């Protein structure tokens, strides 16, 4: 790992990296895409975990931040939302998202922008604002992020995030000797910088990532919650889970019937995901 101090360079590197990741992901059946396209009522397994939290979506305007290729986003349109907006840093991801929405017959508006610029990039106020799985690690500052969330919400609107737990993210990659805390748990001013041509999902024969440099940050659960409170939101619930949507340690994890990955031994040792519900008063 190395360190940079230029945010513009960090975001530029990450955008190029995610453009390549999008093409790698779309080489396979990413997030059950074939099922989503075959069944006009289907929603992604990730969104299905939480769709009931939002109640009746009829007439609502939904914002999906860091939407990637939109496999979750189209679920909101299929559940009757009046307006659905997906926003992402990667234009290649959004090109795939638009093609998926067109094939799925889903009315979704996709916007290319940095999440920190979301308020300037999109008009209107939203309920709910949603973001999920592998999102916060790409953002250097959760305080500014929380302020953007608050600015996008209508009064009374709900914000929901499900993401990898920061304790999970602090465990090192080499687990041959067991789980070890090796990465920062708390948000730092400089990122962890990686050089890697793979992604969290892969398909044999898929194009490799050419722009391999990417920058990531961890944020403690306390930092995330406090940022939302300081932005003026009321936190209604914080949950932690023993499962993950992906498998970084094949030797230590097993996939269950629900599609989630858990530690094979003593799964209660480590939280792998968290979820936070909040609202704007």
PDB file of C-alpha atoms in Angstrom:
ATOM      1  CA  UNK A   1       0.000   0.000   0.000  1.00  0.00           C
ATOM      2  CA  UNK A   2       1.048   3.615  -0.600  1.00  0.00           C
ATOM      3  CA  UNK A   3      -0.475   6.939   0.334  1.00  0.00           C
ATOM      4  CA  UNK A   4      -1.764   9.908  -1.680  1.00  0.00           C
ATOM      5  CA  UNK A   5      -3.092  13.240  -0.455  1.00  0.00           C
ATOM      6  CA  UNK A   6      -5.019  14.454  -3.486  1.00  0.00           C
ATOM      7  CA  UNK A   7      -8.774  13.719  -3.305  1.00  0.00           C
ATOM      8  CA  UNK A   8      -9.263  14.455  -6.994  1.00  0.00           C
ATOM      9  CA  UNK A   9      -6.635  11.836  -7.833  1.00  0.00           C
ATOM     10  CA  UNK A  10      -8.234   9.338  -5.450  1.00  0.00           C
ATOM     11  CA  UNK A  11     -11.635   9.725  -7.072  1.00  0.00           C
ATOM     12  CA  UNK A  12     -10.172   9.622 -10.577  1.00  0.00           C
ATOM     13  CA  UNK A  13      -8.368   6.371  -9.818  1.00  0.00           C
ATOM     14  CA  UNK A  14     -11.491   4.861  -8.259  1.00  0.00           C
ATOM     15  CA  UNK A  15     -13.695   5.888 -11.171  1.00  0.00           C
ATOM     16  CA  UNK A  16     -11.352   4.231 -13.674  1.00  0.00           C
ATOM     17  CA  UNK A  17     -11.119   1.175 -11.454  1.00  0.00           C
ATOM     18  CA  UNK A  18     -14.919   0.900 -11.213  1.00  0.00           C
ATOM     19  CA  UNK A  19     -15.348   1.367 -14.957  1.00  0.00           C
ATOM     20  CA  UNK A  20     -13.214  -1.757 -15.365  1.00  0.00           C
ATOM     21  CA  UNK A  21     -14.971  -3.569 -12.530  1.00  0.00           C
ATOM     22  CA  UNK A  22     -18.325  -2.973 -14.172  1.00  0.00           C
ATOM     23  CA  UNK A  23     -17.202  -4.759 -17.326  1.00  0.00           C
ATOM     24  CA  UNK A  24     -15.726  -7.614 -15.282  1.00  0.00           C
ATOM     25  CA  UNK A  25     -18.941  -7.963 -13.258  1.00  0.00           C
ATOM     26  CA  UNK A  26     -21.159  -7.961 -16.328  1.00  0.00           C
ATOM     27  CA  UNK A  27     -19.216 -10.843 -17.878  1.00  0.00           C
ATOM     28  CA  UNK A  28     -21.125 -13.172 -15.544  1.00  0.00           C
ATOM     29  CA  UNK A  29     -24.544 -13.434 -13.943  1.00  0.00           C
ATOM     30  CA  UNK A  30     -23.898 -10.520 -11.607  1.00  0.00           C
ATOM     31  CA  UNK A  31     -26.314 -10.394  -8.659  1.00  0.00           C
ATOM     32  CA  UNK A  32     -28.667 -12.854 -10.341  1.00  0.00           C
ATOM     33  CA  UNK A  33     -29.180 -10.607 -13.359  1.00  0.00           C
ATOM     34  CA  UNK A  34     -30.628 -13.391 -15.503  1.00  0.00           C
ATOM     35  CA  UNK A  35     -33.376 -13.984 -12.942  1.00  0.00           C
ATOM     36  CA  UNK A  36     -34.131 -10.254 -12.735  1.00  0.00           C
ATOM     37  CA  UNK A  37     -34.555 -10.046 -16.496  1.00  0.00           C
ATOM     38  CA  UNK A  38     -36.564 -13.270 -16.778  1.00  0.00           C
ATOM     39  CA  UNK A  39     -39.106 -12.346 -14.082  1.00  0.00           C
ATOM     40  CA  UNK A  40     -40.685  -8.862 -14.382  1.00  0.00           C
ATOM     41  CA  UNK A  41     -41.634  -8.958 -10.684  1.00  0.00           C
ATOM     42  CA  UNK A  42     -38.234 -10.053  -9.353  1.00  0.00           C
ATOM     43  CA  UNK A  43     -36.013  -7.864  -7.187  1.00  0.00           C
ATOM     44  CA  UNK A  44     -32.404  -8.481  -6.217  1.00  0.00           C
ATOM     45  CA  UNK A  45     -31.572 -10.679  -3.236  1.00  0.00           C
ATOM     46  CA  UNK A  46     -29.772  -7.724  -1.644  1.00  0.00           C
ATOM     47  CA  UNK A  47     -32.782  -5.407  -1.874  1.00  0.00           C
ATOM     48  CA  UNK A  48     -35.136  -8.196  -0.804  1.00  0.00           C
ATOM     49  CA  UNK A  49     -33.482  -8.170   2.621  1.00  0.00           C
ATOM     50  CA  UNK A  50     -34.768  -4.667   3.286  1.00  0.00           C
ATOM     51  CA  UNK A  51     -37.574  -3.758   0.880  1.00  0.00           C
ATOM     52  CA  UNK A  52     -40.187  -4.311   3.599  1.00  0.00           C
ATOM     53  CA  UNK A  53     -38.643  -1.514   5.663  1.00  0.00           C
ATOM     54  CA  UNK A  54     -39.906   1.119   3.205  1.00  0.00           C
ATOM     55  CA  UNK A  55     -43.600   0.246   3.269  1.00  0.00           C
ATOM     56  CA  UNK A  56     -45.779   1.221   0.321  1.00  0.00           C
ATOM     57  CA  UNK A  57     -43.583   2.890  -2.297  1.00  0.00           C
ATOM     58  CA  UNK A  58     -46.448   4.087  -4.498  1.00  0.00           C
ATOM     59  CA  UNK A  59     -46.017   7.776  -5.254  1.00  0.00           C
ATOM     60  CA  UNK A  60     -42.593   7.993  -3.592  1.00  0.00           C
ATOM     61  CA  UNK A  61     -39.365   9.395  -5.004  1.00  0.00           C
ATOM     62  CA  UNK A  62     -36.411   7.099  -4.321  1.00  0.00           C
ATOM     63  CA  UNK A  63     -32.722   7.952  -4.436  1.00  0.00           C
ATOM     64  CA  UNK A  64     -30.217   5.082  -4.697  1.00  0.00           C
ATOM     65  CA  UNK A  65     -26.691   6.317  -4.039  1.00  0.00           C
ATOM     66  CA  UNK A  66     -23.653   4.424  -5.392  1.00  0.00           C
ATOM     67  CA  UNK A  67     -25.982   2.226  -7.412  1.00  0.00           C
ATOM     68  CA  UNK A  68     -23.311   0.515  -9.592  1.00  0.00           C
ATOM     69  CA  UNK A  69     -25.082  -1.388 -12.428  1.00  0.00           C
ATOM     70  CA  UNK A  70     -28.544  -0.879 -10.946  1.00  0.00           C
ATOM     71  CA  UNK A  71     -29.527  -4.454 -10.051  1.00  0.00           C
ATOM     72  CA  UNK A  72     -30.951  -3.161  -6.769  1.00  0.00           C
ATOM     73  CA  UNK A  73     -32.259   0.078  -8.253  1.00  0.00           C
ATOM     74  CA  UNK A  74     -34.768  -1.501 -10.622  1.00  0.00           C
ATOM     75  CA  UNK A  75     -36.440  -3.187  -7.638  1.00  0.00           C
ATOM     76  CA  UNK A  76     -37.726   0.147  -6.390  1.00  0.00           C
ATOM     77  CA  UNK A  77     -39.318   0.866  -9.769  1.00  0.00           C
ATOM     78  CA  UNK A  78     -40.862  -2.596  -9.809  1.00  0.00           C
ATOM     79  CA  UNK A  79     -42.372  -1.965  -6.383  1.00  0.00           C
ATOM     80  CA  UNK A  80     -44.254   1.081  -7.611  1.00  0.00           C
ATOM     81  CA  UNK A  81     -42.112   4.122  -6.800  1.00  0.00           C
ATOM     82  CA  UNK A  82     -43.147   7.187  -8.800  1.00  0.00           C
ATOM     83  CA  UNK A  83     -39.559   8.255  -9.438  1.00  0.00           C
ATOM     84  CA  UNK A  84     -36.344   6.286  -9.003  1.00  0.00           C
ATOM     85  CA  UNK A  85     -32.911   7.879  -9.350  1.00  0.00           C
ATOM     86  CA  UNK A  86     -29.656   5.922  -9.304  1.00  0.00           C
ATOM     87  CA  UNK A  87     -26.386   7.811  -8.901  1.00  0.00           C
ATOM     88  CA  UNK A  88     -22.866   6.498  -9.357  1.00  0.00           C
ATOM     89  CA  UNK A  89     -19.287   7.649  -9.914  1.00  0.00           C
ATOM     90  CA  UNK A  90     -18.708   5.210 -12.791  1.00  0.00           C
ATOM     91  CA  UNK A  91     -20.183   6.077 -16.187  1.00  0.00           C
ATOM     92  CA  UNK A  92     -19.483   2.556 -17.444  1.00  0.00           C
ATOM     93  CA  UNK A  93     -21.505   1.156 -14.551  1.00  0.00           C
ATOM     94  CA  UNK A  94     -24.357   3.474 -15.461  1.00  0.00           C
ATOM     95  CA  UNK A  95     -24.216   2.479 -19.129  1.00  0.00           C
ATOM     96  CA  UNK A  96     -24.787  -1.112 -18.015  1.00  0.00           C
ATOM     97  CA  UNK A  97     -27.481   0.073 -15.564  1.00  0.00           C
ATOM     98  CA  UNK A  98     -29.388   1.867 -18.320  1.00  0.00           C
ATOM     99  CA  UNK A  99     -29.236  -1.204 -20.550  1.00  0.00           C
ATOM    100  CA  UNK A 100     -30.480  -3.414 -17.694  1.00  0.00           C
ATOM    101  CA  UNK A 101     -33.341  -1.046 -16.880  1.00  0.00           C
ATOM    102  CA  UNK A 102     -34.334  -0.944 -20.543  1.00  0.00           C
ATOM    103  CA  UNK A 103     -34.377  -4.755 -20.785  1.00  0.00           C
ATOM    104  CA  UNK A 104     -36.263  -4.982 -17.491  1.00  0.00           C
ATOM    105  CA  UNK A 105     -38.841  -2.407 -18.535  1.00  0.00           C
ATOM    106  CA  UNK A 106     -38.024  -0.334 -15.442  1.00  0.00           C
ATOM    107  CA  UNK A 107     -38.305   3.459 -15.451  1.00  0.00           C
ATOM    108  CA  UNK A 108     -35.100   4.593 -13.737  1.00  0.00           C
ATOM    109  CA  UNK A 109     -33.209   7.871 -14.053  1.00  0.00           C
ATOM    110  CA  UNK A 110     -29.438   7.395 -13.821  1.00  0.00           C
ATOM    111  CA  UNK A 111     -27.072  10.229 -12.931  1.00  0.00           C
ATOM    112  CA  UNK A 112     -23.294  10.239 -13.259  1.00  0.00           C
ATOM    113  CA  UNK A 113     -21.839  12.081 -10.271  1.00  0.00           C
ATOM    114  CA  UNK A 114     -19.660  11.770  -7.206  1.00  0.00           C
ATOM    115  CA  UNK A 115     -21.858  11.043  -4.196  1.00  0.00           C
ATOM    116  CA  UNK A 116     -20.573  14.247  -2.586  1.00  0.00           C
ATOM    117  CA  UNK A 117     -22.047  16.196  -5.511  1.00  0.00           C
ATOM    118  CA  UNK A 118     -25.422  14.436  -5.437  1.00  0.00           C
ATOM    119  CA  UNK A 119     -27.395  17.427  -4.175  1.00  0.00           C
ATOM    120  CA  UNK A 120     -26.138  19.600  -7.026  1.00  0.00           C
ATOM    121  CA  UNK A 121     -26.577  16.829  -9.599  1.00  0.00           C
ATOM    122  CA  UNK A 122     -30.192  15.888  -8.843  1.00  0.00           C
ATOM    123  CA  UNK A 123     -33.343  17.963  -8.304  1.00  0.00           C
ATOM    124  CA  UNK A 124     -36.098  17.173  -5.830  1.00  0.00           C
ATOM    125  CA  UNK A 125     -36.301  15.669  -2.356  1.00  0.00           C
ATOM    126  CA  UNK A 126     -36.443  11.946  -1.711  1.00  0.00           C
ATOM    127  CA  UNK A 127     -37.989   9.293   0.525  1.00  0.00           C
ATOM    128  CA  UNK A 128     -36.311   6.901   0.914  1.00  0.00           C
ATOM    129  CA  UNK A 129     -32.612   7.476   0.261  1.00  0.00           C
ATOM    130  CA  UNK A 130     -30.954   4.073   0.020  1.00  0.00           C
ATOM    131  CA  UNK A 131     -27.399   2.749  -0.258  1.00  0.00           C
ATOM    132  CA  UNK A 132     -26.116  -0.758   0.197  1.00  0.00           C
ATOM    133  CA  UNK A 133     -23.172  -3.149   0.319  1.00  0.00           C
ATOM    134  CA  UNK A 134     -19.627  -2.012  -0.336  1.00  0.00           C
ATOM    135  CA  UNK A 135     -20.339   1.698  -0.419  1.00  0.00           C
ATOM    136  CA  UNK A 136     -18.731   3.572   2.469  1.00  0.00           C
ATOM    137  CA  UNK A 137     -15.250   2.137   1.954  1.00  0.00           C
ATOM    138  CA  UNK A 138     -14.969   4.240  -1.226  1.00  0.00           C
ATOM    139  CA  UNK A 139     -15.647   7.531   0.574  1.00  0.00           C
ATOM    140  CA  UNK A 140     -12.983   9.463   2.500  1.00  0.00           C
ATOM    141  CA  UNK A 141     -15.321  11.473   4.735  1.00  0.00           C
ATOM    142  CA  UNK A 142     -18.514  10.214   6.385  1.00  0.00           C
ATOM    143  CA  UNK A 143     -19.272  13.612   7.935  1.00  0.00           C
ATOM    144  CA  UNK A 144     -19.690  15.233   4.516  1.00  0.00           C
ATOM    145  CA  UNK A 145     -21.494  12.106   3.252  1.00  0.00           C
ATOM    146  CA  UNK A 146     -24.069  12.344   6.052  1.00  0.00           C
ATOM    147  CA  UNK A 147     -24.717  16.000   5.231  1.00  0.00           C
ATOM    148  CA  UNK A 148     -25.407  15.045   1.619  1.00  0.00           C
ATOM    149  CA  UNK A 149     -27.863  12.379   2.821  1.00  0.00           C
ATOM    150  CA  UNK A 150     -29.712  14.936   4.939  1.00  0.00           C
ATOM    151  CA  UNK A 151     -29.859  17.411   2.046  1.00  0.00           C
ATOM    152  CA  UNK A 152     -31.460  14.826  -0.243  1.00  0.00           C
ATOM    153  CA  UNK A 153     -34.184  13.705   2.166  1.00  0.00           C
ATOM    154  CA  UNK A 154     -37.627  15.264   2.313  1.00  0.00           C
ATOM    155  CA  UNK A 155     -38.930  16.100   5.822  1.00  0.00           C
ATOM    156  CA  UNK A 156     -40.027  12.839   7.398  1.00  0.00           C
ATOM    157  CA  UNK A 157     -38.085  10.851   4.804  1.00  0.00           C
ATOM    158  CA  UNK A 158     -36.186   7.665   5.601  1.00  0.00           C
ATOM    159  CA  UNK A 159     -32.521   6.907   5.029  1.00  0.00           C
ATOM    160  CA  UNK A 160     -31.297   3.316   5.058  1.00  0.00           C
ATOM    161  CA  UNK A 161     -27.827   1.826   4.666  1.00  0.00           C
ATOM    162  CA  UNK A 162     -26.675  -1.793   4.715  1.00  0.00           C
ATOM    163  CA  UNK A 163     -22.944  -2.269   4.381  1.00  0.00           C
ATOM    164  CA  UNK A 164     -19.936  -4.346   5.308  1.00  0.00           C
ATOM    165  CA  UNK A 165     -19.168  -3.965   8.999  1.00  0.00           C
ATOM    166  CA  UNK A 166     -16.045  -1.884   9.749  1.00  0.00           C
ATOM    167  CA  UNK A 167     -14.756  -4.657  12.029  1.00  0.00           C
ATOM    168  CA  UNK A 168     -15.031  -7.095   9.124  1.00  0.00           C
ATOM    169  CA  UNK A 169     -13.114  -4.626   6.959  1.00  0.00           C
ATOM    170  CA  UNK A 170     -10.320  -4.347   9.537  1.00  0.00           C
ATOM    171  CA  UNK A 171      -9.392  -8.037   9.260  1.00  0.00           C
ATOM    172  CA  UNK A 172      -6.330  -8.748   7.117  1.00  0.00           C
ATOM    173  CA  UNK A 173      -6.392 -10.680   3.854  1.00  0.00           C
ATOM    174  CA  UNK A 174      -4.047 -13.456   4.993  1.00  0.00           C
ATOM    175  CA  UNK A 175      -6.080 -15.637   7.369  1.00  0.00           C
ATOM    176  CA  UNK A 176      -3.882 -18.737   7.102  1.00  0.00           C
ATOM    177  CA  UNK A 177      -3.051 -18.197  10.777  1.00  0.00           C
ATOM    178  CA  UNK A 178      -6.560 -17.123  11.753  1.00  0.00           C
ATOM    179  CA  UNK A 179      -8.409 -13.816  11.830  1.00  0.00           C
ATOM    180  CA  UNK A 180      -6.152 -10.857  12.590  1.00  0.00           C
ATOM    181  CA  UNK A 181      -6.938  -7.160  12.843  1.00  0.00           C
ATOM    182  CA  UNK A 182      -4.485  -5.554  10.404  1.00  0.00           C
ATOM    183  CA  UNK A 183      -6.297  -2.646   8.723  1.00  0.00           C
ATOM    184  CA  UNK A 184      -7.509   0.599  10.332  1.00  0.00           C
ATOM    185  CA  UNK A 185     -10.877   0.429  12.075  1.00  0.00           C
ATOM    186  CA  UNK A 186     -11.227   4.220  12.308  1.00  0.00           C
ATOM    187  CA  UNK A 187     -11.423   6.721   9.451  1.00  0.00           C
ATOM    188  CA  UNK A 188      -8.032   8.172   8.560  1.00  0.00           C
ATOM    189  CA  UNK A 189      -7.180  11.224   6.456  1.00  0.00           C
ATOM    190  CA  UNK A 190      -5.248   9.132   3.946  1.00  0.00           C
ATOM    191  CA  UNK A 191      -6.575   6.025   2.236  1.00  0.00           C
ATOM    192  CA  UNK A 192      -5.469   2.440   2.031  1.00  0.00           C
ATOM    193  CA  UNK A 193      -4.249   2.208  -1.560  1.00  0.00           C
ATOM    194  CA  UNK A 194      -4.359  -1.118  -3.387  1.00  0.00           C
ATOM    195  CA  UNK A 195      -3.119  -2.479  -6.698  1.00  0.00           C
ATOM    196  CA  UNK A 196      -5.369  -5.360  -7.730  1.00  0.00           C
ATOM    197  CA  UNK A 197      -6.735  -6.640 -11.056  1.00  0.00           C
ATOM    198  CA  UNK A 198      -9.565  -8.673  -9.462  1.00  0.00           C
ATOM    199  CA  UNK A 199     -12.889  -7.859  -7.800  1.00  0.00           C
ATOM    200  CA  UNK A 200     -15.167  -9.302  -5.133  1.00  0.00           C
ATOM    201  CA  UNK A 201     -16.913 -11.427  -7.761  1.00  0.00           C
ATOM    202  CA  UNK A 202     -15.241 -13.009 -10.744  1.00  0.00           C
ATOM    203  CA  UNK A 203     -16.075 -15.089 -13.797  1.00  0.00           C
ATOM    204  CA  UNK A 204     -13.621 -17.291 -15.725  1.00  0.00           C
ATOM    205  CA  UNK A 205     -12.622 -15.485 -18.910  1.00  0.00           C
ATOM    206  CA  UNK A 206     -13.877 -12.101 -17.676  1.00  0.00           C
ATOM    207  CA  UNK A 207     -11.790  -9.054 -18.648  1.00  0.00           C
ATOM    208  CA  UNK A 208      -9.200  -8.163 -16.028  1.00  0.00           C
ATOM    209  CA  UNK A 209      -9.120  -4.770 -14.375  1.00  0.00           C
ATOM    210  CA  UNK A 210      -6.633  -2.606 -16.255  1.00  0.00           C
ATOM    211  CA  UNK A 211      -6.776   0.399 -13.915  1.00  0.00           C
ATOM    212  CA  UNK A 212      -5.745  -1.546 -10.848  1.00  0.00           C
ATOM    213  CA  UNK A 213      -5.086   1.292  -8.407  1.00  0.00           C
ATOM    214  CA  UNK A 214      -7.921   1.954  -5.956  1.00  0.00           C
ATOM    215  CA  UNK A 215      -8.255   3.800  -2.673  1.00  0.00           C
ATOM    216  CA  UNK A 216     -10.389   2.794   0.291  1.00  0.00           C
ATOM    217  CA  UNK A 217     -11.214   4.001   3.781  1.00  0.00           C
ATOM    218  CA  UNK A 218     -12.706   2.311   6.807  1.00  0.00           C
ATOM    219  CA  UNK A 219     -15.122   4.159   9.103  1.00  0.00           C
ATOM    220  CA  UNK A 220     -15.986   3.015  12.601  1.00  0.00           C
ATOM    221  CA  UNK A 221     -19.598   2.329  13.459  1.00  0.00           C
ATOM    222  CA  UNK A 222     -19.474   5.189  15.961  1.00  0.00           C
ATOM    223  CA  UNK A 223     -18.175   7.616  13.329  1.00  0.00           C
ATOM    224  CA  UNK A 224     -20.947   6.647  10.908  1.00  0.00           C
ATOM    225  CA  UNK A 225     -23.755   6.945  13.471  1.00  0.00           C
ATOM    226  CA  UNK A 226     -22.430  10.217  14.913  1.00  0.00           C
ATOM    227  CA  UNK A 227     -22.099  11.720  11.425  1.00  0.00           C
ATOM    228  CA  UNK A 228     -25.772  10.981  10.710  1.00  0.00           C
ATOM    229  CA  UNK A 229     -26.868  12.454  14.060  1.00  0.00           C
ATOM    230  CA  UNK A 230     -24.721  15.566  13.573  1.00  0.00           C
ATOM    231  CA  UNK A 231     -26.297  16.025  10.119  1.00  0.00           C
ATOM    232  CA  UNK A 232     -29.667  16.372  11.844  1.00  0.00           C
ATOM    233  CA  UNK A 233     -31.061  12.888  11.320  1.00  0.00           C
ATOM    234  CA  UNK A 234     -32.791  10.782  13.959  1.00  0.00           C
ATOM    235  CA  UNK A 235     -31.311   7.289  14.107  1.00  0.00           C
ATOM    236  CA  UNK A 236     -34.113   4.780  14.607  1.00  0.00           C
ATOM    237  CA  UNK A 237     -32.166   1.538  14.486  1.00  0.00           C
ATOM    238  CA  UNK A 238     -28.697   0.029  14.306  1.00  0.00           C
ATOM    239  CA  UNK A 239     -28.289  -3.677  13.563  1.00  0.00           C
ATOM    240  CA  UNK A 240     -25.296  -5.990  13.178  1.00  0.00           C
ATOM    241  CA  UNK A 241     -25.237  -9.341  11.386  1.00  0.00           C
ATOM    242  CA  UNK A 242     -23.084 -12.471  11.260  1.00  0.00           C
ATOM    243  CA  UNK A 243     -23.398 -12.832   7.482  1.00  0.00           C
ATOM    244  CA  UNK A 244     -21.817 -11.264   4.415  1.00  0.00           C
ATOM    245  CA  UNK A 245     -22.880 -10.946   0.782  1.00  0.00           C
ATOM    246  CA  UNK A 246     -19.403 -12.005  -0.364  1.00  0.00           C
ATOM    247  CA  UNK A 247     -16.596 -14.350   0.644  1.00  0.00           C
ATOM    248  CA  UNK A 248     -13.083 -12.936   1.163  1.00  0.00           C
ATOM    249  CA  UNK A 249     -11.837 -16.030   3.047  1.00  0.00           C
ATOM    250  CA  UNK A 250     -12.945 -19.231   1.269  1.00  0.00           C
ATOM    251  CA  UNK A 251     -11.132 -21.431   3.772  1.00  0.00           C
ATOM    252  CA  UNK A 252     -13.003 -19.957   6.739  1.00  0.00           C
ATOM    253  CA  UNK A 253     -16.479 -19.293   5.353  1.00  0.00           C
ATOM    254  CA  UNK A 254     -19.422 -21.259   4.003  1.00  0.00           C
ATOM    255  CA  UNK A 255     -22.448 -20.224   1.983  1.00  0.00           C
ATOM    256  CA  UNK A 256     -25.864 -20.961   3.475  1.00  0.00           C
ATOM    257  CA  UNK A 257     -29.161 -21.658   1.748  1.00  0.00           C
ATOM    258  CA  UNK A 258     -30.061 -17.953   1.914  1.00  0.00           C
ATOM    259  CA  UNK A 259     -27.043 -17.162  -0.273  1.00  0.00           C
ATOM    260  CA  UNK A 260     -25.170 -15.417   2.532  1.00  0.00           C
ATOM    261  CA  UNK A 261     -21.655 -16.261   3.691  1.00  0.00           C
ATOM    262  CA  UNK A 262     -20.881 -16.952   7.353  1.00  0.00           C
ATOM    263  CA  UNK A 263     -17.814 -18.013   9.282  1.00  0.00           C
ATOM    264  CA  UNK A 264     -17.718 -21.797   9.371  1.00  0.00           C
ATOM    265  CA  UNK A 265     -16.672 -21.851  13.046  1.00  0.00           C
ATOM    266  CA  UNK A 266     -18.016 -19.577  15.775  1.00  0.00           C
ATOM    267  CA  UNK A 267     -19.736 -17.043  13.499  1.00  0.00           C
ATOM    268  CA  UNK A 268     -20.662 -15.005  16.566  1.00  0.00           C
ATOM    269  CA  UNK A 269     -17.015 -13.901  16.808  1.00  0.00           C
ATOM    270  CA  UNK A 270     -17.245 -11.232  14.139  1.00  0.00           C
ATOM    271  CA  UNK A 271     -19.926  -8.880  12.754  1.00  0.00           C
ATOM    272  CA  UNK A 272     -19.878  -8.960   8.957  1.00  0.00           C
ATOM    273  CA  UNK A 273     -22.639  -6.468   8.061  1.00  0.00           C
ATOM    274  CA  UNK A 274     -24.461  -3.595   9.715  1.00  0.00           C
ATOM    275  CA  UNK A 275     -27.657  -1.712   8.919  1.00  0.00           C
ATOM    276  CA  UNK A 276     -28.770   1.748  10.028  1.00  0.00           C
ATOM    277  CA  UNK A 277     -32.221   3.304   9.678  1.00  0.00           C
ATOM    278  CA  UNK A 278     -32.601   7.051  10.152  1.00  0.00           C
ATOM    279  CA  UNK A 279     -35.067   9.769   9.278  1.00  0.00           C
ATOM    280  CA  UNK A 280     -35.219  13.508   8.713  1.00  0.00           C
ATOM    281  CA  UNK A 281     -37.548  15.342  11.070  1.00  0.00           C
TER     282      UNK A 281
END
